[in-house]
XYZ file of C-alpha atoms in Angstrom:
668
model
C -30.956 -35.774 -38.694
C -27.825 -34.368 -40.219
C -29.447 -32.848 -43.349
C -32.013 -31.162 -41.148
C -29.296 -29.574 -39.045
C -27.498 -28.259 -42.149
C -30.715 -26.746 -43.513
C -31.409 -25.036 -40.236
C -27.908 -23.535 -40.111
C -28.253 -22.253 -43.668
C -31.536 -20.567 -42.881
C -30.071 -18.987 -39.744
C -27.169 -17.471 -41.659
C -29.531 -16.120 -44.312
C -31.694 -14.500 -41.633
C -28.628 -12.936 -40.058
C -27.488 -11.451 -43.368
C -30.977 -10.120 -44.081
C -31.211 -8.642 -40.598
C -27.824 -6.912 -40.870
C -28.699 -5.603 -44.330
C -32.032 -4.284 -43.064
C -30.362 -2.526 -40.101
C -27.721 -1.000 -42.350
C -30.364 0.156 -44.807
C -32.471 1.695 -42.060
C -29.437 3.418 -40.551
C -28.474 4.766 -43.947
C -31.977 5.999 -44.618
C -32.227 7.542 -41.156
C -29.198 9.689 -41.840
C -31.075 11.244 -44.754
C -34.702 11.244 -43.641
C -34.727 11.960 -39.906
C -34.434 15.709 -39.363
C -32.631 17.141 -36.367
C -34.056 20.214 -34.698
C -32.389 22.676 -32.369
C -33.840 25.580 -30.456
C -32.116 28.510 -28.800
C -33.681 31.555 -27.142
C -32.609 35.007 -26.008
C -31.935 35.905 -22.397
C -35.335 37.603 -22.119
C -37.035 34.576 -23.776
C -38.763 36.859 -26.288
C -36.772 35.656 -29.307
C -36.238 32.045 -30.409
C -34.375 30.497 -33.336
C -35.534 27.069 -34.505
C -32.901 25.287 -36.636
C -33.866 22.359 -38.848
C -31.145 20.116 -40.308
C -32.565 17.743 -42.897
C -31.656 17.453 -46.571
C -30.755 21.123 -46.237
C -30.355 23.642 -43.419
C -33.251 25.972 -42.676
C -34.190 28.009 -39.646
C -36.966 30.268 -38.447
C -37.424 32.993 -35.846
C -40.223 33.558 -33.370
C -40.535 36.828 -31.448
C -43.324 37.943 -29.102
C -44.971 34.601 -29.896
C -45.135 35.448 -33.621
C -43.171 33.583 -36.280
C -41.599 36.694 -37.789
C -39.276 34.792 -40.153
C -41.062 31.593 -41.257
C -38.086 30.139 -43.115
C -34.481 31.062 -43.827
C -32.537 28.671 -46.075
C -28.740 28.861 -45.983
C -25.831 27.188 -47.777
C -22.463 27.882 -49.396
C -20.987 26.458 -52.581
C -17.281 25.749 -52.017
C -15.074 24.548 -54.878
C -18.193 23.762 -56.893
C -19.985 21.721 -54.204
C -22.710 22.780 -51.755
C -21.691 22.470 -48.107
C -25.163 21.837 -46.737
C -26.548 19.199 -49.111
C -27.648 16.252 -46.931
C -25.608 17.664 -44.022
C -24.430 15.352 -41.231
C -23.976 16.793 -37.759
C -20.900 15.730 -35.829
C -21.557 17.755 -32.685
C -23.702 20.509 -31.204
C -23.070 22.839 -28.291
C -24.844 25.745 -26.628
C -23.019 28.515 -24.782
C -24.059 31.635 -22.853
C -21.937 34.774 -23.063
C -22.013 38.013 -21.083
C -19.077 40.440 -21.131
C -18.478 44.142 -21.760
C -16.736 45.646 -24.780
C -15.004 48.995 -24.417
C -15.222 51.057 -27.596
C -12.103 53.083 -28.415
C -14.243 55.531 -30.413
C -17.772 55.220 -29.025
C -20.606 56.168 -31.361
C -23.422 55.052 -29.051
C -21.910 53.859 -25.783
C -18.417 53.551 -24.374
C -19.235 50.315 -22.551
C -21.216 47.885 -24.705
C -22.664 44.861 -22.954
C -22.323 41.803 -25.219
C -24.957 39.315 -24.046
C -26.122 36.363 -26.114
C -26.869 32.654 -26.252
C -25.141 30.718 -29.027
C -25.735 27.398 -30.760
C -22.631 25.845 -32.336
C -23.081 23.101 -34.934
C -20.196 21.160 -36.458
C -20.797 19.156 -39.641
C -19.046 16.424 -41.545
C -17.170 17.934 -44.466
C -15.150 20.521 -42.583
C -17.697 23.236 -41.882
C -19.799 24.588 -39.063
C -22.426 27.140 -38.124
C -22.919 29.554 -35.253
C -26.341 30.946 -34.358
C -26.553 33.778 -31.840
C -29.661 35.126 -30.157
C -29.617 38.558 -28.536
C -32.548 40.305 -26.898
C -32.590 42.684 -29.871
C -32.009 40.206 -32.693
C -30.414 37.111 -34.188
C -27.309 36.309 -36.216
C -25.600 33.398 -37.925
C -22.377 32.657 -39.772
C -20.545 29.786 -41.466
C -17.007 28.697 -40.750
C -14.838 26.219 -42.641
C -11.772 24.145 -41.861
C -10.192 23.136 -45.139
C -6.621 22.998 -46.399
C -5.165 25.732 -48.555
C -7.306 28.174 -50.525
C -10.910 27.599 -51.453
C -13.222 29.208 -53.981
C -16.634 30.368 -52.812
C -18.777 30.016 -55.911
C -21.906 31.334 -54.248
C -23.663 31.719 -50.929
C -27.321 30.854 -50.462
C -29.564 32.963 -48.281
C -33.270 32.675 -49.077
C -35.384 34.641 -46.587
C -39.113 33.933 -46.573
C -41.181 36.615 -44.837
C -44.773 36.628 -43.650
C -47.406 37.473 -46.223
C -48.042 41.208 -46.502
C -44.549 42.230 -45.376
C -43.283 45.506 -46.803
C -39.746 46.759 -47.236
C -38.028 50.118 -47.122
C -35.975 49.056 -50.103
C -32.688 50.840 -50.979
C -32.916 49.747 -54.592
C -29.731 49.654 -56.670
C -29.497 49.783 -60.448
C -26.010 48.283 -60.354
C -23.632 46.800 -57.812
C -21.181 49.446 -59.071
C -22.579 52.174 -56.849
C -21.962 54.880 -54.235
C -24.682 53.155 -52.129
C -26.516 56.444 -51.544
C -30.115 55.365 -51.883
C -33.605 56.478 -50.987
C -35.677 53.918 -49.075
C -38.620 52.931 -51.278
C -41.730 51.589 -49.544
C -42.518 48.371 -51.456
C -44.526 45.226 -50.831
C -42.135 42.300 -51.061
C -44.205 40.511 -53.686
C -43.943 43.609 -55.904
C -40.136 43.318 -56.043
C -39.545 41.474 -59.298
C -36.719 39.215 -60.337
C -33.794 41.404 -61.329
C -34.623 44.096 -58.769
C -32.138 44.195 -55.905
C -30.996 46.340 -53.013
C -27.883 47.028 -51.013
C -27.762 46.685 -47.237
C -28.941 47.582 -44.650
C -32.620 47.095 -45.437
C -35.719 47.368 -43.233
C -38.851 45.175 -43.324
C -42.238 45.925 -41.765
C -44.590 43.030 -40.989
C -48.367 43.181 -40.713
C -47.923 42.608 -36.958
C -46.173 46.009 -36.611
C -42.818 44.323 -36.099
C -39.783 45.788 -37.856
C -36.845 43.690 -39.043
C -33.514 45.245 -40.021
C -31.136 43.050 -42.013
C -27.416 43.582 -42.615
C -23.987 41.962 -42.174
C -20.913 42.322 -39.963
C -17.274 41.223 -39.714
C -16.935 41.252 -43.488
C -13.312 40.559 -44.405
C -11.779 39.094 -47.572
C -15.303 38.591 -48.896
C -17.769 40.632 -50.968
C -20.706 42.516 -49.529
C -24.160 41.043 -49.931
C -27.155 42.394 -51.854
C -30.740 41.061 -51.760
C -32.861 40.395 -54.851
C -36.579 39.787 -55.274
C -38.628 37.280 -57.269
C -42.212 38.650 -57.065
C -42.919 36.722 -53.853
C -42.441 37.062 -50.095
C -38.895 35.766 -50.495
C -35.630 37.640 -51.009
C -32.360 35.947 -51.936
C -28.687 36.795 -51.597
C -26.773 38.266 -54.508
C -23.020 38.953 -54.624
C -20.619 40.694 -56.977
C -18.208 38.255 -58.594
C -14.494 38.619 -57.947
C -13.089 41.100 -60.455
C -10.563 39.739 -62.967
C -9.989 42.746 -65.248
C -10.933 46.431 -65.334
C -10.281 49.359 -67.618
C -10.785 53.108 -67.076
C -14.132 54.497 -68.147
C -13.615 56.848 -71.084
C -14.601 60.481 -70.626
C -14.140 63.134 -67.997
C -14.189 60.706 -65.053
C -11.356 58.496 -66.304
C -9.516 59.205 -63.036
C -12.149 57.540 -60.828
C -14.602 55.378 -62.766
C -13.756 51.958 -64.161
C -15.468 49.397 -66.360
C -15.302 45.790 -65.157
C -14.396 43.860 -68.306
C -13.916 40.379 -66.851
C -15.095 38.570 -63.737
C -14.086 35.282 -62.137
C -16.584 32.448 -61.738
C -16.393 32.753 -57.953
C -17.339 35.489 -55.488
C -14.240 34.924 -53.315
C -10.996 32.990 -53.304
C -9.938 32.784 -49.691
C -8.282 30.811 -46.913
C -9.955 27.447 -46.397
C -9.871 27.776 -42.613
C -11.780 30.863 -41.548
C -15.030 32.341 -40.296
C -17.333 34.091 -42.772
C -19.367 37.290 -42.288
C -22.153 37.399 -39.756
C -25.628 37.868 -41.223
C -27.923 39.470 -38.663
C -31.504 40.615 -38.104
C -32.539 43.235 -35.554
C -36.172 42.493 -34.680
C -38.416 44.700 -32.562
C -41.869 46.249 -32.214
C -40.207 49.335 -30.677
C -38.438 51.764 -32.987
C -36.168 52.808 -30.106
C -34.416 49.441 -30.405
C -32.900 50.331 -33.773
C -31.383 53.501 -32.321
C -29.883 51.932 -29.200
C -28.673 48.551 -30.534
C -25.049 48.045 -31.606
C -25.125 44.659 -33.355
C -22.462 45.382 -35.977
C -19.942 46.372 -33.340
C -20.718 43.357 -31.153
C -20.436 40.936 -34.081
C -17.132 42.265 -35.412
C -13.489 41.348 -34.877
C -11.752 42.920 -31.880
C -9.142 45.652 -31.817
C -6.244 44.953 -34.194
C -3.884 47.814 -33.249
C -2.043 48.400 -29.988
C -1.697 52.169 -29.646
C -4.905 54.163 -30.059
C -4.016 57.280 -28.048
C -3.426 59.287 -31.226
C -6.967 58.731 -32.546
C -8.800 62.009 -31.994
C -12.429 62.289 -33.168
C -13.814 65.748 -33.828
C -15.613 68.208 -36.057
C -14.402 69.331 -39.464
C -14.666 72.601 -41.392
C -15.411 71.376 -44.917
C -15.010 73.227 -48.191
C -16.613 71.346 -51.094
C -20.322 71.652 -50.180
C -20.182 75.429 -49.804
C -17.995 75.921 -52.909
C -15.566 78.070 -50.891
C -18.112 80.885 -50.719
C -16.168 83.124 -48.372
C -16.996 86.817 -48.362
C -16.098 89.978 -46.477
C -12.368 89.302 -46.943
C -9.605 91.112 -48.837
C -8.584 88.136 -51.021
C -10.310 86.199 -53.771
C -11.694 83.007 -52.284
C -11.217 79.654 -53.989
C -8.657 76.879 -54.215
C -5.761 78.839 -52.746
C -3.662 79.092 -49.607
C -5.363 82.255 -48.322
C -8.801 80.606 -48.412
C -7.662 77.574 -46.454
C -5.859 79.693 -43.886
C -9.208 81.404 -43.401
C -10.806 77.968 -42.813
C -8.073 77.186 -40.285
C -8.610 80.501 -38.478
C -12.334 79.805 -38.311
C -11.790 76.262 -37.021
C -9.354 77.475 -34.385
C -11.697 80.213 -33.179
C -14.619 77.778 -32.823
C -12.684 74.825 -31.351
C -13.163 72.737 -34.488
C -10.510 70.050 -34.624
C -9.954 69.625 -38.376
C -10.107 71.172 -41.832
C -10.458 68.989 -44.927
C -8.797 69.920 -48.184
C -11.231 68.346 -50.607
C -10.962 67.900 -54.373
C -8.720 70.496 -55.982
C -5.746 70.610 -53.614
C -3.649 68.104 -55.599
C -1.686 68.803 -58.772
C -4.364 66.767 -60.552
C -6.799 64.129 -59.346
C -4.356 61.398 -60.430
C -1.108 63.150 -59.523
C -1.816 63.231 -55.811
C 1.759 63.443 -54.530
C 2.060 67.025 -55.716
C -0.174 69.987 -54.953
C -2.024 72.641 -56.828
C 0.494 75.505 -57.318
C -2.008 77.882 -55.699
C -2.165 75.805 -52.489
C 0.868 75.356 -50.254
C -0.181 72.247 -48.369
C 2.933 72.030 -46.215
C 2.429 75.626 -45.112
C -1.246 74.934 -44.328
C -0.306 71.928 -42.220
C 2.306 74.019 -40.381
C -0.165 76.878 -39.895
C -2.880 74.471 -38.724
C -0.544 72.932 -36.163
C 0.236 76.407 -34.853
C -3.507 77.072 -34.507
C -4.360 73.650 -33.047
C -6.167 72.466 -36.202
C -5.343 69.232 -38.055
C -5.476 68.870 -41.844
C -7.195 65.923 -43.554
C -6.461 65.313 -47.236
C -8.997 64.102 -49.808
C -7.844 61.684 -52.485
C -9.280 59.358 -55.091
C -9.160 55.638 -54.333
C -7.802 54.572 -57.740
C -4.453 56.422 -57.639
C -4.120 55.645 -53.907
C -4.579 51.938 -54.586
C -1.919 52.031 -57.296
C 0.742 53.653 -55.077
C -0.442 53.356 -51.485
C 2.860 53.119 -49.615
C 4.484 56.184 -51.155
C 1.330 58.296 -50.978
C 0.561 57.536 -47.321
C 4.225 57.930 -46.350
C 4.231 61.325 -48.056
C 1.019 62.570 -46.413
C 2.139 61.378 -42.984
C 5.546 62.949 -43.574
C 3.915 66.297 -44.302
C 2.071 66.036 -40.983
C -1.462 65.411 -42.272
C -3.855 63.933 -39.707
C -5.889 61.735 -42.021
C -7.268 60.904 -45.446
C -10.702 61.111 -46.992
C -10.717 58.363 -49.637
C -13.339 58.741 -52.358
C -14.932 56.921 -55.306
C -14.478 53.257 -54.368
C -17.961 52.484 -55.731
C -17.613 48.695 -55.520
C -18.224 45.956 -52.953
C -16.413 42.955 -54.457
C -13.736 40.971 -52.619
C -10.822 43.090 -53.892
C -12.492 46.311 -52.791
C -13.374 44.953 -49.339
C -9.721 43.959 -48.927
C -8.657 47.427 -50.057
C -10.689 49.059 -47.272
C -8.918 46.819 -44.766
C -5.511 47.572 -46.241
C -6.129 51.330 -46.189
C -7.279 51.170 -42.550
C -4.272 49.077 -41.540
C -1.670 51.112 -43.445
C -3.140 54.396 -42.195
C -3.072 53.100 -38.614
C 0.642 52.325 -38.977
C 1.199 55.980 -39.906
C -1.286 57.389 -37.356
C -3.687 58.636 -40.020
C -7.463 58.869 -39.616
C -9.749 57.524 -42.368
C -13.060 58.765 -43.787
C -14.502 56.629 -46.612
C -16.584 58.340 -49.311
C -18.130 56.831 -52.415
C -18.332 53.906 -50.033
C -20.406 50.919 -49.022
C -21.970 50.768 -45.550
C -19.997 50.022 -42.360
C -19.639 46.309 -41.676
C -17.360 46.094 -38.647
C -13.955 47.375 -39.780
C -14.025 50.289 -37.326
C -13.918 47.982 -34.284
C -10.616 46.439 -35.411
C -9.303 49.759 -36.761
C -10.861 52.618 -34.772
C -8.923 55.134 -36.900
C -11.767 54.534 -39.395
C -13.993 57.330 -38.116
C -16.761 57.572 -40.702
C -18.321 56.282 -43.907
C -20.501 57.965 -46.465
C -22.742 55.384 -48.167
C -25.648 57.667 -47.315
C -27.817 60.057 -49.297
C -26.914 63.117 -47.287
C -26.738 66.891 -47.391
C -24.558 67.035 -50.525
C -27.596 65.995 -52.587
C -29.201 69.343 -51.742
C -26.826 70.805 -54.335
C -28.755 69.122 -57.177
C -32.037 67.673 -55.847
C -34.998 68.214 -53.499
C -35.426 64.716 -52.048
C -33.353 65.191 -48.852
C -36.545 65.785 -46.915
C -37.117 65.722 -43.147
C -38.858 62.363 -43.649
C -35.712 61.001 -45.324
C -33.591 62.417 -42.498
C -35.831 60.575 -40.037
C -35.492 57.311 -41.932
C -31.682 57.259 -41.901
C -31.152 56.808 -38.112
C -33.264 53.638 -38.057
C -31.688 51.964 -41.099
C -28.372 53.318 -42.365
C -27.141 54.663 -39.006
C -28.174 51.408 -37.329
C -25.075 49.746 -38.834
C -22.503 52.444 -38.147
C -21.407 56.070 -38.489
C -22.575 58.046 -41.499
C -20.929 61.090 -43.008
C -24.158 62.916 -43.833
C -22.351 66.306 -43.577
C -24.888 68.441 -41.622
C -24.800 72.140 -40.812
C -26.552 73.909 -43.707
C -27.078 77.593 -42.930
C -29.515 78.278 -45.767
C -32.754 76.523 -44.833
C -36.229 76.447 -46.335
C -39.680 75.065 -45.891
C -40.866 72.915 -48.778
C -42.664 75.642 -50.738
C -39.707 78.033 -50.440
C -37.007 75.573 -51.433
C -34.939 75.845 -54.594
C -31.922 73.980 -55.988
C -28.630 75.832 -56.187
C -25.359 73.943 -56.712
C -23.069 76.802 -55.646
C -25.211 77.984 -52.706
C -27.208 74.915 -51.602
C -30.285 75.097 -49.386
C -31.505 72.388 -47.009
C -35.110 71.296 -46.561
C -36.395 71.843 -43.025
C -35.547 74.381 -40.370
C -32.250 75.674 -39.036
C -33.019 73.859 -35.774
C -33.502 70.638 -37.778
C -29.918 70.923 -39.086
C -28.510 71.714 -35.651
C -30.226 68.687 -34.083
C -28.299 66.420 -36.464
C -25.152 67.027 -34.429
C -26.718 65.065 -31.565
C -28.811 62.616 -33.582
C -26.529 61.626 -36.485
C -23.555 59.505 -35.480
C -20.157 60.288 -36.978
C -16.999 60.731 -34.934
C -15.655 62.897 -37.760
C -18.595 65.298 -38.085
C -18.640 67.969 -40.793
C -19.708 71.587 -40.721
C -20.736 71.710 -44.345
C -21.304 75.437 -44.801
C -18.814 78.252 -45.329
C -16.992 79.906 -42.430
C -18.488 83.237 -43.530
C -22.003 81.828 -43.122
C -21.255 80.609 -39.606
C -19.531 83.844 -38.607
C -22.514 85.816 -39.872
C -24.659 83.838 -37.412
C -22.243 83.269 -34.579
C -24.966 82.029 -32.209
C -25.627 78.950 -34.346
C -21.929 78.288 -34.873
C -21.065 78.631 -31.176
C -23.883 76.272 -30.234
C -22.800 73.592 -32.740
C -19.169 73.911 -31.658
C -20.088 72.767 -28.129
C -21.513 69.411 -29.285
C -19.062 66.473 -29.188
C -18.849 63.674 -31.772
C -18.498 60.656 -29.471
C -20.827 59.416 -26.764
C -20.525 57.529 -23.487
C -24.196 56.603 -23.401
C -27.246 56.819 -25.678
C -30.944 56.715 -24.765
C -33.768 56.943 -27.286
C -36.584 58.986 -25.719
C -39.115 59.033 -28.564
C -38.790 57.202 -31.863
C -40.992 56.675 -34.894
C -39.328 55.857 -38.201
C -39.881 58.596 -40.774
C -41.836 60.780 -38.334
C -39.898 61.937 -35.255
C -36.956 61.070 -33.042
C -35.609 62.343 -29.722
C -32.306 61.051 -28.318
C -30.372 61.816 -25.131
C -26.600 61.271 -25.215
C -23.941 61.582 -22.532
C -20.362 62.786 -22.935
C -18.354 63.128 -19.736
C -20.509 64.923 -17.171
C -22.680 66.637 -19.781
C -25.852 65.459 -21.506
C -27.164 66.422 -24.932
C -30.687 66.001 -26.292
C -31.612 66.180 -29.955
C -35.087 65.999 -31.500
C -36.083 66.008 -35.179
C -39.431 66.154 -36.915
C -40.919 65.390 -40.336
C -43.210 67.788 -42.201
C -45.953 67.507 -39.552
C -45.679 70.045 -36.708
C -45.954 68.312 -33.331
C -45.137 68.393 -29.627
C -43.069 65.856 -27.694
C -42.827 65.421 -23.934
C -39.240 65.108 -22.726
C -38.712 63.253 -19.456
C -35.322 64.154 -17.942
C -35.200 61.198 -15.550
C -32.122 59.948 -17.455
C -30.124 62.658 -15.654
C -28.165 61.880 -12.485
C -28.951 63.677 -9.241
C -28.192 67.393 -9.220
C -29.101 70.572 -11.069
C -28.253 71.230 -14.715
C -28.203 74.393 -16.791
C -29.871 73.586 -20.119
C -29.152 75.707 -23.213
C -31.804 75.113 -25.877
C -31.668 75.726 -29.624
C -35.231 75.493 -30.939
C -37.527 76.478 -33.795
C -38.542 80.112 -33.674
C -42.146 81.266 -33.542
C -42.149 81.761 -37.335
C -40.143 78.702 -38.369
C -43.180 77.191 -40.124
C -42.957 80.103 -42.571
C -39.314 81.125 -42.386
C -37.204 78.021 -41.756
C -34.140 79.944 -40.539
C -36.044 81.342 -37.555
C -34.774 79.959 -34.265
C -34.460 80.854 -30.609
C -31.829 80.103 -27.973
C -32.824 80.067 -24.317
C -31.484 78.818 -20.997
C -33.375 77.158 -18.153
C -32.476 75.026 -15.140
C -33.594 71.370 -14.977
C -33.066 68.235 -12.906
C -34.026 64.583 -13.212
C -37.587 65.365 -12.079
C -38.193 67.852 -14.916
C -40.781 67.147 -17.593
C -40.897 69.514 -20.546
C -43.126 69.727 -23.626
C -41.216 70.829 -26.710
C -42.691 72.264 -29.898
C -41.352 71.144 -33.275
C -42.160 73.097 -36.427
C -42.724 71.448 -39.801
C -39.366 69.885 -40.653
C -38.254 71.170 -37.280
C -35.730 70.398 -34.591
C -34.818 70.958 -30.967
C -31.427 70.569 -29.285
C -30.300 70.986 -25.697
C -26.908 71.073 -24.022
C -27.093 70.203 -20.318
C -24.188 71.083 -18.042
C -24.083 70.337 -14.352
C -24.307 73.455 -12.193
């Protein structure tokens, strides 16, 4: 009996060990083979993100019942190791958020309603993810919680689109760029490996759904680019952190550099932080891209206490018109008399600022002293007397090398702001430089306008003294090219302007239809009608809005100048009335008690019906600036008229080829 009992006990122990081993093995395998899925939808239930956590992290988006983004793969390589390889979830949480944001400098709306549902995932290994779903789009970002500094070697974003998707592709030849691109209509599978674009970028699906992609809240981190591989997939590309540079030999030694050495990483940064939001605006209505404000909503809140000194406004600008002043008793050019004339013009037309562009300094590198023919201190004094502020242009490179002394000097003179030019990069150091300039200028109550710049990515919410960015192929290109067409002008609001203000520099007073156009660097001519240029003051968003032509040109046609001078540069409310990318656009905007309507057209003459039901109760006097009867032949032909309207008014407007229509509505 005893041996039998011993044998039985031995077998029982063996079975127990095998059972425990089997359970442990199955548990271990389950952690690697059983995927976890999460779903989160927008408030209107039209948009849904499906997140899949398996051996890697992927997600997809459904909108209007269509899977518009079949697969998005994401990861980050930190200190040489991928974060999301066999990821293990520690916790998940869903929140709903609904609160207003008040914009200090409103480009679309003063009160922005921030409404979203958010999925929060926390993973083993000290990282997490946030997914947000808005009615107008989706967004995600990583965050990490690690000690000390970390190196981000790379970031993975592989976006797979539906077959047949096309892109309006702002192709770059180099990441060293002014980011002033045309939008090339390309099938995704025609974009080969090695071809890449800057952001923002627009995609058009075969289901007539548009998808805009860009980023927000980008701090201490490079900007993203997207590259192709001859398929329906695009992947993230980043500039490496710069280790060494040297000046480019030749005539542009003061502004262009050659990157001679790069680090192996794209960013070295704090180990505990959030990373930039990556977002998609998705809609089958083009109006959505005009009215949405995703970058602002996804960006860090106000970082400065006193904002009362920040005054948006219009600017009389010198460089585009080559100081072509006439009918005066002095020789125009880079001299004190010319700029006093600009100040007199600005004062007479209630224009808030004059920019002294390239040429006012002793040299482009010696920017603490001025050109002996220009007395900057006297111009600032004279401008103050006339109620006009002076903004000073400078190159980024010398500013970066001596920022404290230069900004102290400009502020000490009484300048109102700086226009910083020729950054031309989007690596981590340059992104940090933008932040430093904004912060240091805010300390000294200086406004900022970035030229030679990448696109807006959220800095202006934290530092509302940042009033505008270039990063747009705008009116200046009319000085040397003929591709700034009405179609291009009607592409910009849906893509580039969708991420923030753009310093396009409107206001050309020499205008031509396509067959009459010619290129003239000293006396540039715009494509499209005079009314097309005027409508930009309502349609194009920039709280520091230029009048690009010469004071003499505006004074010669005082009616145009007086009309433009009445249009503000910030807006309490924005409503898109008609919108078709590349074809036409009509927008109504509110400032105080007044409303403003702008309409623009491509090369096809058309009519649009304007419904004034956006108006409050009461009667309004409407002053209209529209294409003249002969604008299809002579682009400078226009007509100004006044009529009375109310919220029950419906009006059909006529737009010439490359035409425009603008109305100022004041309550009676």
